[in-house]
Amino acid sequence: MREAGLPTDSLTTTFAPVLFTNGSKTTLIDTGFGPDAAAEAGSTKGLLVGNMKANGIDPADIDVVVISHFHPDHVNGLLSKDRLTFPNATIMVPEPEWQFWMDIEEMNCAPQGRMSQLFQNNRRILDQVGERLSIFKWGAEIVPGLEAIAAPGHSIGHTAFWLRSHGEQIFIQSDLTNQAALFVANPDWHSALDQFPDQTVQTRRRFYDMLAEKRIALQAFHHPFPGRCYLEKNGAGYRRIPID
Ligand SMILES: [Zn+2]
């Protein structure tokens, strides 16, 4: 953290969902913590809907919400006060993520603590989605121009995306790395948030090697806002070249 010029006694995490339009359709990838979190006293999270409205986008205008994985910073924004935040949207979720987190036996044998809380939270959220749910497979083009890519490790069904338009492409990594100052520079480090730490590192290195070699733009949920960069190899790790 010191090398990156950041505080060493506190950690600030960025949350940057992606919104794009293709033709007449508006798609949101991941939701942040949502309006309920924003309403907590002194909150600095869950600001997505307020920021959307400030930019003239009504939550009712979102046609599709794509979920990368079932962690609270990605799914909790689906609900506000137990109602759907994006009332007209189809909610698209990765099949392996859905199968694992909705499995009663997996839930019953989950370790107490973070894992059992994740199971409960995911049921609370996704039970409300009902008929608006659509389950997608890895490798499919799920929205025109958006391809879902297997990137397991951080979560069993963790999904990354290619977004392509007019001959250009960007790789949307979701949570291949969290805090960039730590995990981009030190890709072999494990986070307590990674469900399968060794697989997380393998997946991360496979994609980062490709992105650095081909110099393809990367969009990351937890990197410094707006979360877009190129990657360069740097010793045993990587270095971000931010794209303003
Ligand atoms: Zn996350």
Tab-separated table of C-alpha atoms and ligand atoms in Angstrom:
chain	number	residue	atom	x	y	z
A	1	MET	CA	0.000	0.000	0.000
A	2	ARG	CA	2.888	2.318	0.813
A	3	GLU	CA	4.478	1.650	-2.592
A	4	ALA	CA	1.216	2.696	-4.235
A	5	GLY	CA	1.074	5.906	-2.209
A	6	LEU	CA	-2.007	4.723	-0.316
A	7	PRO	CA	-2.815	4.751	3.429
A	8	THR	CA	-1.424	1.769	5.332
A	9	ASP	CA	-3.952	1.959	8.192
A	10	SER	CA	-7.156	1.792	6.147
A	11	LEU	CA	-8.411	0.319	2.883
A	12	THR	CA	-10.825	2.000	0.478
A	13	THR	CA	-12.612	-0.271	-1.979
A	14	THR	CA	-14.195	1.030	-5.165
A	15	PHE	CA	-17.406	-0.480	-6.605
A	16	ALA	CA	-17.929	0.235	-10.288
A	17	PRO	CA	-20.853	-1.472	-12.025
A	18	VAL	CA	-20.903	-1.121	-15.829
A	19	LEU	CA	-23.850	0.316	-17.765
A	20	PHE	CA	-24.016	0.205	-21.548
A	21	THR	CA	-26.546	0.588	-24.322
A	22	ASN	CA	-26.682	-1.465	-27.484
A	23	GLY	CA	-29.342	-0.401	-29.917
A	24	SER	CA	-32.374	0.386	-27.793
A	25	LYS	CA	-31.415	-1.945	-24.927
A	26	THR	CA	-29.772	-0.743	-21.722
A	27	THR	CA	-27.778	-3.325	-19.772
A	28	LEU	CA	-26.298	-3.063	-16.286
A	29	ILE	CA	-23.577	-5.459	-15.099
A	30	ASP	CA	-23.723	-5.927	-11.303
A	31	THR	CA	-25.612	-3.703	-8.880
A	32	GLY	CA	-23.407	-2.639	-5.963
A	33	PHE	CA	-24.848	-2.752	-2.435
A	34	GLY	CA	-28.051	-0.933	-3.401
A	35	PRO	CA	-30.276	1.858	-2.109
A	36	ASP	CA	-30.859	0.227	1.301
A	37	ALA	CA	-27.112	0.412	2.007
A	38	ALA	CA	-27.049	4.001	0.758
A	39	ALA	CA	-29.780	4.909	3.259
A	40	GLU	CA	-27.711	3.798	6.275
A	41	ALA	CA	-26.361	6.657	8.391
A	42	GLY	CA	-23.061	7.962	7.059
A	43	SER	CA	-23.062	5.458	4.195
A	44	THR	CA	-20.523	5.730	1.382
A	45	LYS	CA	-21.860	2.749	-0.582
A	46	GLY	CA	-24.948	1.793	-2.554
A	47	LEU	CA	-24.802	5.024	-4.545
A	48	LEU	CA	-25.446	3.551	-8.007
A	49	VAL	CA	-29.161	4.375	-8.351
A	50	GLY	CA	-28.661	7.956	-7.142
A	51	ASN	CA	-25.793	8.421	-9.584
A	52	MET	CA	-27.838	6.905	-12.427
A	53	LYS	CA	-30.719	9.288	-11.730
A	54	ALA	CA	-28.310	12.236	-11.637
A	55	ASN	CA	-27.306	11.176	-15.151
A	56	GLY	CA	-30.898	10.997	-16.370
A	57	ILE	CA	-31.243	7.208	-16.225
A	58	ASP	CA	-34.281	5.850	-14.435
A	59	PRO	CA	-33.999	2.365	-12.857
A	60	ALA	CA	-37.183	1.485	-14.754
A	61	ASP	CA	-35.275	2.053	-18.020
A	62	ILE	CA	-32.845	-0.831	-17.391
A	63	ASP	CA	-33.767	-3.746	-19.681
A	64	VAL	CA	-31.215	-6.298	-18.491
A	65	VAL	CA	-29.210	-6.731	-15.286
A	66	VAL	CA	-26.337	-9.206	-15.649
A	67	ILE	CA	-24.831	-10.615	-12.439
A	68	SER	CA	-21.180	-11.730	-12.450
A	69	HIS	CA	-21.318	-13.639	-9.149
A	70	PHE	CA	-23.409	-13.865	-5.995
A	71	HIS	CA	-21.512	-11.682	-3.532
A	72	PRO	CA	-23.407	-8.884	-1.735
A	73	ASP	CA	-21.566	-6.018	-3.445
A	74	HIS	CA	-22.801	-7.433	-6.779
A	75	VAL	CA	-26.347	-8.661	-6.007
A	76	ASN	CA	-27.710	-6.687	-3.033
A	77	GLY	CA	-28.636	-3.738	-5.254
A	78	LEU	CA	-31.230	-5.930	-6.990
A	79	LEU	CA	-33.572	-5.074	-4.091
A	80	SER	CA	-34.589	-1.873	-2.414
A	81	LYS	CA	-36.872	-2.286	0.591
A	82	ASP	CA	-37.649	-5.854	-0.562
A	83	ARG	CA	-38.862	-4.675	-3.997
A	84	LEU	CA	-37.013	-5.004	-7.280
A	85	THR	CA	-34.815	-1.951	-7.868
A	86	PHE	CA	-34.976	-2.416	-11.644
A	87	PRO	CA	-38.643	-3.398	-12.077
A	88	ASN	CA	-38.603	-3.935	-15.845
A	89	ALA	CA	-35.281	-5.727	-16.155
A	90	THR	CA	-34.552	-9.341	-16.931
A	91	ILE	CA	-32.077	-10.545	-14.279
A	92	MET	CA	-29.423	-12.765	-15.893
A	93	VAL	CA	-27.300	-15.005	-13.648
A	94	PRO	CA	-24.505	-17.544	-14.354
A	95	GLU	CA	-25.714	-21.144	-14.267
A	96	PRO	CA	-22.902	-22.563	-12.034
A	97	GLU	CA	-23.384	-19.749	-9.536
A	98	TRP	CA	-27.144	-20.302	-9.420
A	99	GLN	CA	-26.801	-24.070	-9.030
A	100	PHE	CA	-24.380	-23.815	-6.114
A	101	TRP	CA	-25.941	-21.021	-4.073
A	102	MET	CA	-29.537	-22.228	-4.502
A	103	ASP	CA	-28.686	-25.843	-3.528
A	104	ILE	CA	-30.270	-26.714	-0.173
A	105	GLU	CA	-27.687	-29.418	0.608
A	106	GLU	CA	-24.793	-27.068	-0.114
A	107	MET	CA	-26.441	-24.487	2.127
A	108	ASN	CA	-26.962	-26.954	4.956
A	109	CYS	CA	-23.311	-28.069	4.987
A	110	ALA	CA	-21.828	-24.568	4.551
A	111	PRO	CA	-19.389	-23.479	7.275
A	112	GLN	CA	-20.930	-21.042	9.765
A	113	GLY	CA	-19.868	-17.466	9.244
A	114	ARG	CA	-19.263	-15.855	5.881
A	115	MET	CA	-20.336	-18.844	3.748
A	116	SER	CA	-23.593	-19.500	5.618
A	117	GLN	CA	-24.358	-15.768	5.549
A	118	LEU	CA	-23.775	-15.671	1.784
A	119	PHE	CA	-26.222	-18.557	1.278
A	120	GLN	CA	-28.886	-16.785	3.361
A	121	ASN	CA	-28.313	-13.450	1.648
A	122	ASN	CA	-28.474	-14.965	-1.838
A	123	ARG	CA	-31.783	-16.696	-1.040
A	124	ARG	CA	-33.210	-13.481	0.407
A	125	ILE	CA	-32.303	-11.567	-2.757
A	126	LEU	CA	-32.934	-14.105	-5.510
A	127	ASP	CA	-36.216	-15.439	-4.136
A	128	GLN	CA	-37.642	-11.990	-4.943
A	129	VAL	CA	-36.520	-12.065	-8.586
A	130	GLY	CA	-39.129	-14.679	-9.554
A	131	GLU	CA	-40.188	-14.701	-13.198
A	132	ARG	CA	-37.663	-12.039	-14.152
A	133	LEU	CA	-34.813	-14.541	-13.734
A	134	SER	CA	-32.841	-15.846	-16.725
A	135	ILE	CA	-29.979	-18.331	-16.257
A	136	PHE	CA	-27.094	-18.172	-18.746
A	137	LYS	CA	-24.249	-20.514	-19.680
A	138	TRP	CA	-20.568	-19.663	-20.016
A	139	GLY	CA	-19.519	-19.097	-23.623
A	140	ALA	CA	-22.900	-17.685	-24.661
A	141	GLU	CA	-23.572	-14.241	-26.106
A	142	ILE	CA	-26.134	-13.264	-23.474
A	143	VAL	CA	-26.875	-9.718	-24.676
A	144	PRO	CA	-25.902	-8.552	-28.191
A	145	GLY	CA	-22.150	-7.856	-27.982
A	146	LEU	CA	-21.719	-9.316	-24.487
A	147	GLU	CA	-20.189	-12.779	-24.092
A	148	ALA	CA	-20.071	-14.568	-20.725
A	149	ILE	CA	-16.654	-16.084	-19.917
A	150	ALA	CA	-15.821	-18.754	-17.321
A	151	ALA	CA	-13.554	-17.208	-14.672
A	152	PRO	CA	-14.090	-19.414	-11.599
A	153	GLY	CA	-12.110	-19.216	-8.351
A	154	HIS	CA	-13.214	-16.045	-6.567
A	155	SER	CA	-16.616	-17.720	-6.566
A	156	ILE	CA	-17.558	-21.116	-8.003
A	157	GLY	CA	-19.427	-19.523	-10.908
A	158	HIS	CA	-17.530	-16.234	-11.101
A	159	THR	CA	-18.014	-14.825	-14.602
A	160	ALA	CA	-16.058	-12.328	-16.696
A	161	PHE	CA	-17.253	-10.823	-19.994
A	162	TRP	CA	-16.143	-9.723	-23.419
A	163	LEU	CA	-17.941	-6.598	-24.587
A	164	ARG	CA	-17.554	-6.023	-28.321
A	165	SER	CA	-18.827	-3.279	-30.601
A	166	HIS	CA	-17.763	-1.967	-34.022
A	167	GLY	CA	-14.519	-3.943	-34.068
A	168	GLU	CA	-13.469	-2.857	-30.559
A	169	GLN	CA	-13.444	-4.983	-27.449
A	170	ILE	CA	-12.956	-4.645	-23.729
A	171	PHE	CA	-12.532	-7.393	-21.137
A	172	ILE	CA	-14.783	-6.952	-18.111
A	173	GLN	CA	-13.011	-8.897	-15.377
A	174	SER	CA	-15.559	-8.619	-12.547
A	175	ASP	CA	-13.488	-9.618	-9.457
A	176	LEU	CA	-10.390	-11.335	-10.899
A	177	THR	CA	-8.535	-8.934	-8.601
A	178	ASN	CA	-9.928	-6.838	-5.775
A	179	GLN	CA	-7.680	-4.001	-4.485
A	180	ALA	CA	-5.448	-3.302	-7.486
A	181	ALA	CA	-2.506	-2.021	-5.427
A	182	LEU	CA	-2.284	-5.422	-3.727
A	183	PHE	CA	-3.378	-8.062	-6.212
A	184	VAL	CA	-2.329	-6.693	-9.611
A	185	ALA	CA	1.213	-6.204	-8.329
A	186	ASN	CA	1.121	-9.513	-6.406
A	187	PRO	CA	-1.131	-11.837	-8.404
A	188	ASP	CA	-0.218	-14.895	-6.320
A	189	TRP	CA	-1.626	-13.395	-3.128
A	190	HIS	CA	-4.863	-14.870	-1.791
A	191	SER	CA	-7.798	-12.856	-0.495
A	192	ALA	CA	-10.069	-14.074	2.301
A	193	LEU	CA	-12.925	-13.345	-0.113
A	194	ASP	CA	-11.762	-15.977	-2.652
A	195	GLN	CA	-13.769	-19.223	-2.431
A	196	PHE	CA	-11.055	-21.273	-4.177
A	197	PRO	CA	-7.782	-19.351	-3.696
A	198	ASP	CA	-5.493	-21.472	-5.901
A	199	GLN	CA	-7.982	-21.501	-8.773
A	200	THR	CA	-8.435	-17.728	-8.371
A	201	VAL	CA	-4.717	-17.216	-8.951
A	202	GLN	CA	-4.622	-19.565	-11.967
A	203	THR	CA	-7.613	-17.856	-13.588
A	204	ARG	CA	-6.225	-14.391	-12.846
A	205	ARG	CA	-2.824	-15.181	-14.370
A	206	ARG	CA	-4.316	-16.822	-17.463
A	207	PHE	CA	-6.423	-13.755	-18.322
A	208	TYR	CA	-3.839	-11.167	-17.240
A	209	ASP	CA	-1.117	-12.775	-19.374
A	210	MET	CA	-3.450	-12.649	-22.379
A	211	LEU	CA	-4.537	-9.040	-21.739
A	212	ALA	CA	-0.945	-7.842	-21.248
A	213	GLU	CA	0.332	-9.667	-24.317
A	214	LYS	CA	-2.438	-8.432	-26.615
A	215	ARG	CA	-2.729	-5.020	-24.919
A	216	ILE	CA	-6.486	-5.259	-24.548
A	217	ALA	CA	-8.388	-2.823	-22.319
A	218	LEU	CA	-9.529	-4.181	-18.974
A	219	GLN	CA	-12.542	-2.996	-16.967
A	220	ALA	CA	-12.472	-3.990	-13.277
A	221	PHE	CA	-15.210	-3.682	-10.648
A	222	HIS	CA	-12.890	-2.922	-7.721
A	223	HIS	CA	-10.025	-0.985	-9.318
A	224	PRO	CA	-9.707	2.801	-8.820
A	225	PHE	CA	-12.568	4.612	-10.592
A	226	PRO	CA	-13.415	4.405	-13.449
A	227	GLY	CA	-11.735	1.000	-13.294
A	228	ARG	CA	-10.272	0.882	-16.796
A	229	CYS	CA	-6.660	0.110	-17.664
A	230	TYR	CA	-4.174	-1.763	-19.776
A	231	LEU	CA	-1.914	-4.287	-18.090
A	232	GLU	CA	1.836	-4.696	-18.412
A	233	LYS	CA	3.944	-7.514	-17.066
A	234	ASN	CA	6.151	-6.276	-14.240
A	235	GLY	CA	8.506	-8.817	-12.661
A	236	ALA	CA	6.419	-11.643	-11.224
A	237	GLY	CA	3.306	-9.462	-11.323
A	238	TYR	CA	1.595	-6.823	-13.428
A	239	ARG	CA	1.283	-3.074	-13.587
A	240	ARG	CA	-1.816	-1.028	-14.429
A	241	ILE	CA	-1.682	1.621	-17.134
A	242	PRO	CA	-4.845	3.577	-16.291
A	243	ILE	CA	-7.104	4.681	-19.152
A	244	ASP	CA	-8.688	8.003	-18.201
B	1	ZN	ZN	-16.853	-7.686	-5.536
